[in-house]
């Protein structure tokens, strides 16, 4: 019969316990750390490829199997010219670990994040809106620093078409939370 | 809505070369800011734009951009 060294009724729960080994079966779902990043520095993209905005956040996980919960909110400006009847923007999250880049959530086409259509032929229309992205990164598999960056793409850069992140120096923010397994 | 300086800055570049893809950071519109414009030269393996701050377009210079801005 295995020797039972301690039972719950034999432990003073008011005491402080400093474990030097590994405790399993506890702590799952705990928010181990939270990082908040923000920028008021605008970034304007006139091209259709994804480009780094100025919103970036970094976190160093304590475990390879933890999950990183990511939330982004950005104040975005869209300029619709009269050359086309529509305009749009795409958004995505780029993850960097040790210099290696990967794409997490991504709009497949640079209009699926935000799309405006106007067939009235009015030129140079401006739109401003707040967009939000959520993502759970469970594939990082590292305890090295991870950098997440918000990227934007413009559907139509013709004429003066463009998309702007952190428009007019309004805050773009990112929250990262490490959730333990 | 009245055009802001940054609007004129971007529009001026597009007048000189329509459809040119580039990124502007911040809202400065000085010659120094022109020197920091990121001109797209391609994309990497995950589809992120690749840039250079050395303007590869001979038809776009700060002098010409300033002149176009003044017309707007």
Short mmCIF file of N, CA, C and O in Angstrom, two decimals, chain A residues 84-165:
data_model
loop_
_atom_site.label_atom_id
_atom_site.label_comp_id
_atom_site.label_asym_id
_atom_site.label_seq_id
_atom_site.Cartn_x
_atom_site.Cartn_y
_atom_site.Cartn_z
N UNK A 84 -13.59 53.58 -59.26
CA UNK A 84 -14.31 52.31 -59.14
C UNK A 84 -15.54 52.51 -58.26
O UNK A 84 -15.65 53.50 -57.54
N UNK A 85 -16.43 51.55 -58.33
CA UNK A 85 -17.66 51.64 -57.55
C UNK A 85 -17.49 51.11 -56.13
O UNK A 85 -18.43 51.18 -55.34
N UNK A 86 -16.36 50.54 -55.83
CA UNK A 86 -16.19 49.98 -54.50
C UNK A 86 -14.76 50.15 -54.01
O UNK A 86 -13.85 50.50 -54.75
N UNK A 87 -14.62 49.89 -52.72
CA UNK A 87 -13.31 49.96 -52.08
C UNK A 87 -13.36 49.08 -50.85
O UNK A 87 -14.46 48.79 -50.32
N UNK A 88 -12.21 48.65 -50.39
CA UNK A 88 -12.21 47.79 -49.22
C UNK A 88 -10.83 47.67 -48.60
O UNK A 88 -9.86 48.25 -49.09
N UNK A 89 -10.78 46.92 -47.52
CA UNK A 89 -9.53 46.70 -46.81
C UNK A 89 -9.51 45.29 -46.24
O UNK A 89 -10.55 44.72 -45.91
N UNK A 90 -8.31 44.75 -46.16
CA UNK A 90 -8.12 43.44 -45.53
C UNK A 90 -7.24 43.59 -44.31
O UNK A 90 -6.40 44.50 -44.23
N UNK A 91 -7.43 42.72 -43.34
CA UNK A 91 -6.66 42.77 -42.10
C UNK A 91 -6.14 41.38 -41.76
O UNK A 91 -6.80 40.38 -42.06
N UNK A 92 -4.99 41.32 -41.13
CA UNK A 92 -4.48 40.03 -40.69
C UNK A 92 -3.47 40.22 -39.57
O UNK A 92 -3.03 41.34 -39.29
N UNK A 93 -3.10 39.09 -38.95
CA UNK A 93 -2.12 39.10 -37.87
C UNK A 93 -0.89 38.32 -38.33
O UNK A 93 -1.01 37.19 -38.80
N UNK A 94 0.25 38.97 -38.19
CA UNK A 94 1.52 38.31 -38.51
C UNK A 94 2.23 37.99 -37.22
O UNK A 94 2.35 38.83 -36.33
N UNK A 95 2.69 36.74 -37.09
CA UNK A 95 3.42 36.31 -35.91
C UNK A 95 4.88 36.09 -36.27
O UNK A 95 5.19 35.48 -37.29
N UNK A 96 5.78 36.57 -35.40
CA UNK A 96 7.22 36.39 -35.63
C UNK A 96 7.84 35.73 -34.41
O UNK A 96 7.67 36.22 -33.28
N UNK A 97 8.53 34.64 -34.65
CA UNK A 97 9.27 33.94 -33.59
C UNK A 97 10.68 33.73 -34.10
O UNK A 97 10.89 33.04 -35.09
N UNK A 98 11.64 34.34 -33.44
CA UNK A 98 13.02 34.15 -33.83
C UNK A 98 13.31 34.52 -35.27
O UNK A 98 14.12 33.87 -35.94
N UNK A 99 12.67 35.53 -35.78
CA UNK A 99 12.89 35.95 -37.16
C UNK A 99 12.06 35.23 -38.19
O UNK A 99 12.08 35.59 -39.38
N UNK A 100 11.32 34.21 -37.79
CA UNK A 100 10.48 33.46 -38.71
C UNK A 100 9.06 33.98 -38.64
O UNK A 100 8.47 34.06 -37.57
N UNK A 101 8.51 34.34 -39.80
CA UNK A 101 7.17 34.92 -39.86
C UNK A 101 6.12 33.90 -40.28
O UNK A 101 6.38 33.03 -41.11
N UNK A 102 4.94 34.05 -39.72
CA UNK A 102 3.81 33.22 -40.11
C UNK A 102 2.55 34.07 -40.05
O UNK A 102 2.48 35.06 -39.32
N UNK A 103 1.57 33.68 -40.83
CA UNK A 103 0.30 34.40 -40.84
C UNK A 103 -0.70 33.66 -39.96
O UNK A 103 -0.88 32.45 -40.12
N UNK A 104 -1.33 34.35 -39.08
CA UNK A 104 -2.39 33.76 -38.28
C UNK A 104 -3.70 34.10 -38.99
O UNK A 104 -3.87 33.79 -40.13
N UNK A 105 -4.63 34.75 -38.35
CA UNK A 105 -5.87 35.08 -39.03
C UNK A 105 -5.61 36.00 -40.22
O UNK A 105 -4.82 36.93 -40.13
N UNK A 106 -6.31 35.77 -41.33
CA UNK A 106 -6.13 36.61 -42.51
C UNK A 106 -7.40 36.67 -43.34
O UNK A 106 -8.04 35.65 -43.58
N UNK A 107 -7.77 37.86 -43.78
CA UNK A 107 -8.80 37.99 -44.81
C UNK A 107 -8.20 37.49 -46.12
O UNK A 107 -7.10 37.90 -46.51
N UNK A 108 -8.87 36.59 -46.79
CA UNK A 108 -8.35 36.00 -48.01
C UNK A 108 -8.12 37.05 -49.09
O UNK A 108 -7.13 37.00 -49.82
N UNK A 109 -9.03 37.97 -49.20
CA UNK A 109 -8.92 39.03 -50.20
C UNK A 109 -8.94 40.38 -49.50
O UNK A 109 -9.55 40.52 -48.44
N UNK A 110 -8.30 41.40 -50.08
CA UNK A 110 -8.19 42.70 -49.39
C UNK A 110 -9.45 43.54 -49.46
O UNK A 110 -9.38 44.75 -49.65
N UNK A 111 -10.61 42.88 -49.31
CA UNK A 111 -11.85 43.64 -49.16
C UNK A 111 -12.76 42.95 -48.15
O UNK A 111 -13.81 43.47 -47.81
N UNK A 112 -12.33 41.81 -47.67
CA UNK A 112 -13.20 41.03 -46.79
C UNK A 112 -13.14 41.48 -45.35
O UNK A 112 -13.90 41.00 -44.53
N UNK A 113 -12.22 42.36 -45.03
CA UNK A 113 -12.21 42.93 -43.68
C UNK A 113 -13.19 44.08 -43.57
O UNK A 113 -13.83 44.28 -42.55
N UNK A 114 -13.29 44.82 -44.65
CA UNK A 114 -14.18 45.99 -44.70
C UNK A 114 -14.44 46.29 -46.18
O UNK A 114 -13.51 46.38 -46.96
N UNK A 115 -15.71 46.42 -46.53
CA UNK A 115 -16.08 46.65 -47.93
C UNK A 115 -17.15 47.73 -48.03
O UNK A 115 -18.10 47.73 -47.26
N UNK A 116 -16.94 48.65 -48.95
CA UNK A 116 -17.93 49.69 -49.23
C UNK A 116 -18.20 49.72 -50.73
O UNK A 116 -17.27 49.68 -51.53
N UNK A 117 -19.46 49.81 -51.09
CA UNK A 117 -19.83 49.87 -52.49
C UNK A 117 -20.74 51.06 -52.71
O UNK A 117 -21.72 51.24 -51.98
N UNK A 118 -20.44 51.85 -53.70
CA UNK A 118 -21.25 53.03 -53.97
C UNK A 118 -21.32 53.21 -55.48
O UNK A 118 -20.31 53.53 -56.11
N UNK A 119 -22.47 53.04 -56.03
CA UNK A 119 -22.62 53.15 -57.47
C UNK A 119 -23.25 54.47 -57.88
O UNK A 119 -23.80 54.61 -58.97
N UNK A 120 -23.19 55.43 -56.99
CA UNK A 120 -23.75 56.74 -57.32
C UNK A 120 -22.74 57.64 -58.00
O UNK A 120 -23.05 58.77 -58.35
N UNK A 121 -21.50 57.13 -58.12
CA UNK A 121 -20.50 57.91 -58.84
C UNK A 121 -19.96 59.10 -58.08
O UNK A 121 -19.33 59.98 -58.67
N UNK A 122 -20.19 59.15 -56.77
CA UNK A 122 -19.67 60.27 -55.98
C UNK A 122 -18.18 60.05 -55.76
O UNK A 122 -17.75 58.97 -55.37
N UNK A 123 -17.39 61.06 -56.02
CA UNK A 123 -15.95 60.89 -55.94
C UNK A 123 -15.42 61.13 -54.54
O UNK A 123 -16.01 61.85 -53.74
N UNK A 124 -14.27 60.50 -54.28
CA UNK A 124 -13.51 60.74 -53.06
C UNK A 124 -14.35 60.67 -51.79
O UNK A 124 -14.48 61.64 -51.04
N UNK A 125 -14.91 59.53 -51.56
CA UNK A 125 -15.66 59.33 -50.33
C UNK A 125 -14.74 58.80 -49.23
O UNK A 125 -13.86 57.98 -49.49
N UNK A 126 -14.96 59.27 -48.03
CA UNK A 126 -14.15 58.86 -46.88
C UNK A 126 -15.01 58.07 -45.91
O UNK A 126 -16.16 58.44 -45.64
N UNK A 127 -14.43 57.03 -45.36
CA UNK A 127 -15.11 56.22 -44.35
C UNK A 127 -14.16 56.03 -43.18
O UNK A 127 -12.96 55.86 -43.35
N UNK A 128 -14.72 56.04 -41.98
CA UNK A 128 -13.96 55.78 -40.76
C UNK A 128 -14.73 54.77 -39.93
O UNK A 128 -15.94 54.91 -39.76
N UNK A 129 -14.02 53.78 -39.42
CA UNK A 129 -14.68 52.75 -38.64
C UNK A 129 -13.69 52.12 -37.68
O UNK A 129 -12.47 52.32 -37.79
N UNK A 130 -14.21 51.39 -36.72
CA UNK A 130 -13.39 50.64 -35.79
C UNK A 130 -13.52 49.17 -36.11
O UNK A 130 -14.63 48.65 -36.21
N UNK A 131 -12.40 48.49 -36.30
CA UNK A 131 -12.43 47.07 -36.59
C UNK A 131 -11.80 46.31 -35.43
O UNK A 131 -10.97 46.85 -34.69
N UNK A 132 -12.24 45.07 -35.26
CA UNK A 132 -11.74 44.22 -34.18
C UNK A 132 -11.39 42.84 -34.71
O UNK A 132 -12.13 42.28 -35.51
N UNK A 133 -10.25 42.34 -34.28
CA UNK A 133 -9.83 40.98 -34.60
C UNK A 133 -9.59 40.21 -33.31
O UNK A 133 -9.04 40.77 -32.35
N UNK A 134 -10.01 38.94 -33.27
CA UNK A 134 -9.72 38.05 -32.15
C UNK A 134 -9.00 36.83 -32.70
O UNK A 134 -9.31 36.36 -33.80
N UNK A 135 -8.09 36.29 -31.90
CA UNK A 135 -7.44 35.07 -32.33
C UNK A 135 -6.88 34.34 -31.11
O UNK A 135 -6.51 34.98 -30.13
N UNK A 136 -6.87 33.02 -31.18
CA UNK A 136 -6.23 32.20 -30.15
C UNK A 136 -5.08 31.45 -30.81
O UNK A 136 -5.31 30.63 -31.71
N UNK A 137 -3.87 31.75 -30.39
CA UNK A 137 -2.69 31.12 -30.97
C UNK A 137 -2.30 29.92 -30.11
O UNK A 137 -1.76 30.09 -29.01
N UNK A 138 -2.57 28.73 -30.61
CA UNK A 138 -2.22 27.51 -29.87
C UNK A 138 -1.13 26.75 -30.60
O UNK A 138 -0.84 25.59 -30.24
N UNK A 139 -0.52 27.39 -31.59
CA UNK A 139 0.50 26.69 -32.38
C UNK A 139 1.90 27.27 -32.22
O UNK A 139 2.81 26.89 -32.95
N UNK A 140 2.08 28.18 -31.25
CA UNK A 140 3.40 28.84 -31.18
C UNK A 140 4.50 27.89 -30.75
O UNK A 140 5.64 27.99 -31.20
N UNK A 141 4.21 27.00 -29.82
CA UNK A 141 5.15 25.94 -29.40
C UNK A 141 6.51 26.50 -29.01
O UNK A 141 7.56 25.97 -29.41
N UNK A 142 6.51 27.57 -28.23
CA UNK A 142 7.78 28.17 -27.86
C UNK A 142 7.70 28.83 -26.50
O UNK A 142 6.59 29.16 -26.03
N UNK A 143 8.85 29.01 -25.88
CA UNK A 143 8.96 29.85 -24.68
C UNK A 143 9.89 31.03 -24.99
O UNK A 143 10.38 31.72 -24.08
N UNK A 144 10.13 31.25 -26.27
CA UNK A 144 10.87 32.43 -26.70
C UNK A 144 9.87 33.56 -26.98
O UNK A 144 8.67 33.33 -27.08
N UNK A 145 10.40 34.74 -27.13
CA UNK A 145 9.54 35.90 -27.35
C UNK A 145 8.78 35.77 -28.68
O UNK A 145 9.34 35.35 -29.69
N UNK A 146 7.50 36.13 -28.63
CA UNK A 146 6.66 36.13 -29.83
C UNK A 146 6.22 37.57 -30.08
O UNK A 146 5.79 38.26 -29.16
N UNK A 147 6.31 37.98 -31.33
CA UNK A 147 5.83 39.31 -31.72
C UNK A 147 4.63 39.15 -32.64
O UNK A 147 4.67 38.38 -33.59
N UNK A 148 3.56 39.85 -32.31
CA UNK A 148 2.36 39.87 -33.15
C UNK A 148 2.19 41.27 -33.73
O UNK A 148 2.34 42.27 -33.02
N UNK A 149 1.90 41.32 -35.01
CA UNK A 149 1.74 42.62 -35.65
C UNK A 149 0.46 42.63 -36.49
O UNK A 149 0.15 41.66 -37.18
N UNK A 150 -0.25 43.74 -36.41
CA UNK A 150 -1.45 43.94 -37.21
C UNK A 150 -1.03 44.45 -38.59
O UNK A 150 -0.29 45.43 -38.70
N UNK A 151 -1.50 43.77 -39.64
CA UNK A 151 -1.21 44.18 -41.00
C UNK A 151 -2.48 44.59 -41.73
O UNK A 151 -3.56 44.04 -41.46
N UNK A 152 -2.34 45.51 -42.68
CA UNK A 152 -3.48 45.96 -43.46
C UNK A 152 -3.14 45.94 -44.94
O UNK A 152 -1.97 46.09 -45.33
N UNK A 153 -4.18 45.78 -45.77
CA UNK A 153 -4.04 45.82 -47.22
C UNK A 153 -5.20 46.62 -47.80
O UNK A 153 -6.30 46.62 -47.24
N UNK A 154 -4.95 47.27 -48.91
CA UNK A 154 -5.96 48.11 -49.56
C UNK A 154 -6.49 47.37 -50.78
O UNK A 154 -5.72 46.82 -51.58
N UNK A 155 -7.80 47.34 -50.94
CA UNK A 155 -8.38 46.66 -52.09
C UNK A 155 -8.02 47.36 -53.40
O UNK A 155 -7.62 46.74 -54.38
N UNK A 156 -8.19 48.66 -53.41
CA UNK A 156 -7.92 49.43 -54.63
C UNK A 156 -7.03 50.63 -54.31
O UNK A 156 -7.45 51.54 -53.60
N UNK A 157 -5.81 50.59 -54.85
CA UNK A 157 -4.91 51.72 -54.65
C UNK A 157 -4.94 52.68 -55.81
O UNK A 157 -4.18 53.64 -55.84
N UNK A 158 -5.84 52.43 -56.76
CA UNK A 158 -5.94 53.31 -57.92
C UNK A 158 -6.25 54.73 -57.49
O UNK A 158 -6.93 54.96 -56.50
N UNK A 159 -5.78 55.68 -58.29
CA UNK A 159 -5.99 57.09 -57.96
C UNK A 159 -5.51 57.33 -56.53
O UNK A 159 -4.37 57.13 -56.21
N UNK A 160 -6.38 57.73 -55.67
CA UNK A 160 -5.99 58.05 -54.31
C UNK A 160 -6.54 57.05 -53.30
O UNK A 160 -6.62 57.35 -52.10
N UNK A 161 -6.91 55.88 -53.75
CA UNK A 161 -7.43 54.87 -52.85
C UNK A 161 -6.40 54.48 -51.81
O UNK A 161 -5.22 54.31 -52.12
N UNK A 162 -6.81 54.37 -50.54
CA UNK A 162 -5.88 54.02 -49.49
C UNK A 162 -6.64 53.60 -48.24
O UNK A 162 -7.83 53.90 -48.09
N UNK A 163 -5.93 52.91 -47.36
CA UNK A 163 -6.46 52.53 -46.05
C UNK A 163 -5.46 52.99 -45.01
O UNK A 163 -4.25 52.91 -45.22
N UNK A 164 -5.96 53.50 -43.90
CA UNK A 164 -5.08 54.02 -42.86
C UNK A 164 -5.42 53.42 -41.51
O UNK A 164 -6.57 53.44 -41.06
N UNK A 165 -4.39 52.88 -40.85
CA UNK A 165 -4.51 52.35 -39.50
C UNK A 165 -4.19 53.45 -38.50
O UNK A 165 -3.37 54.33 -38.79
#
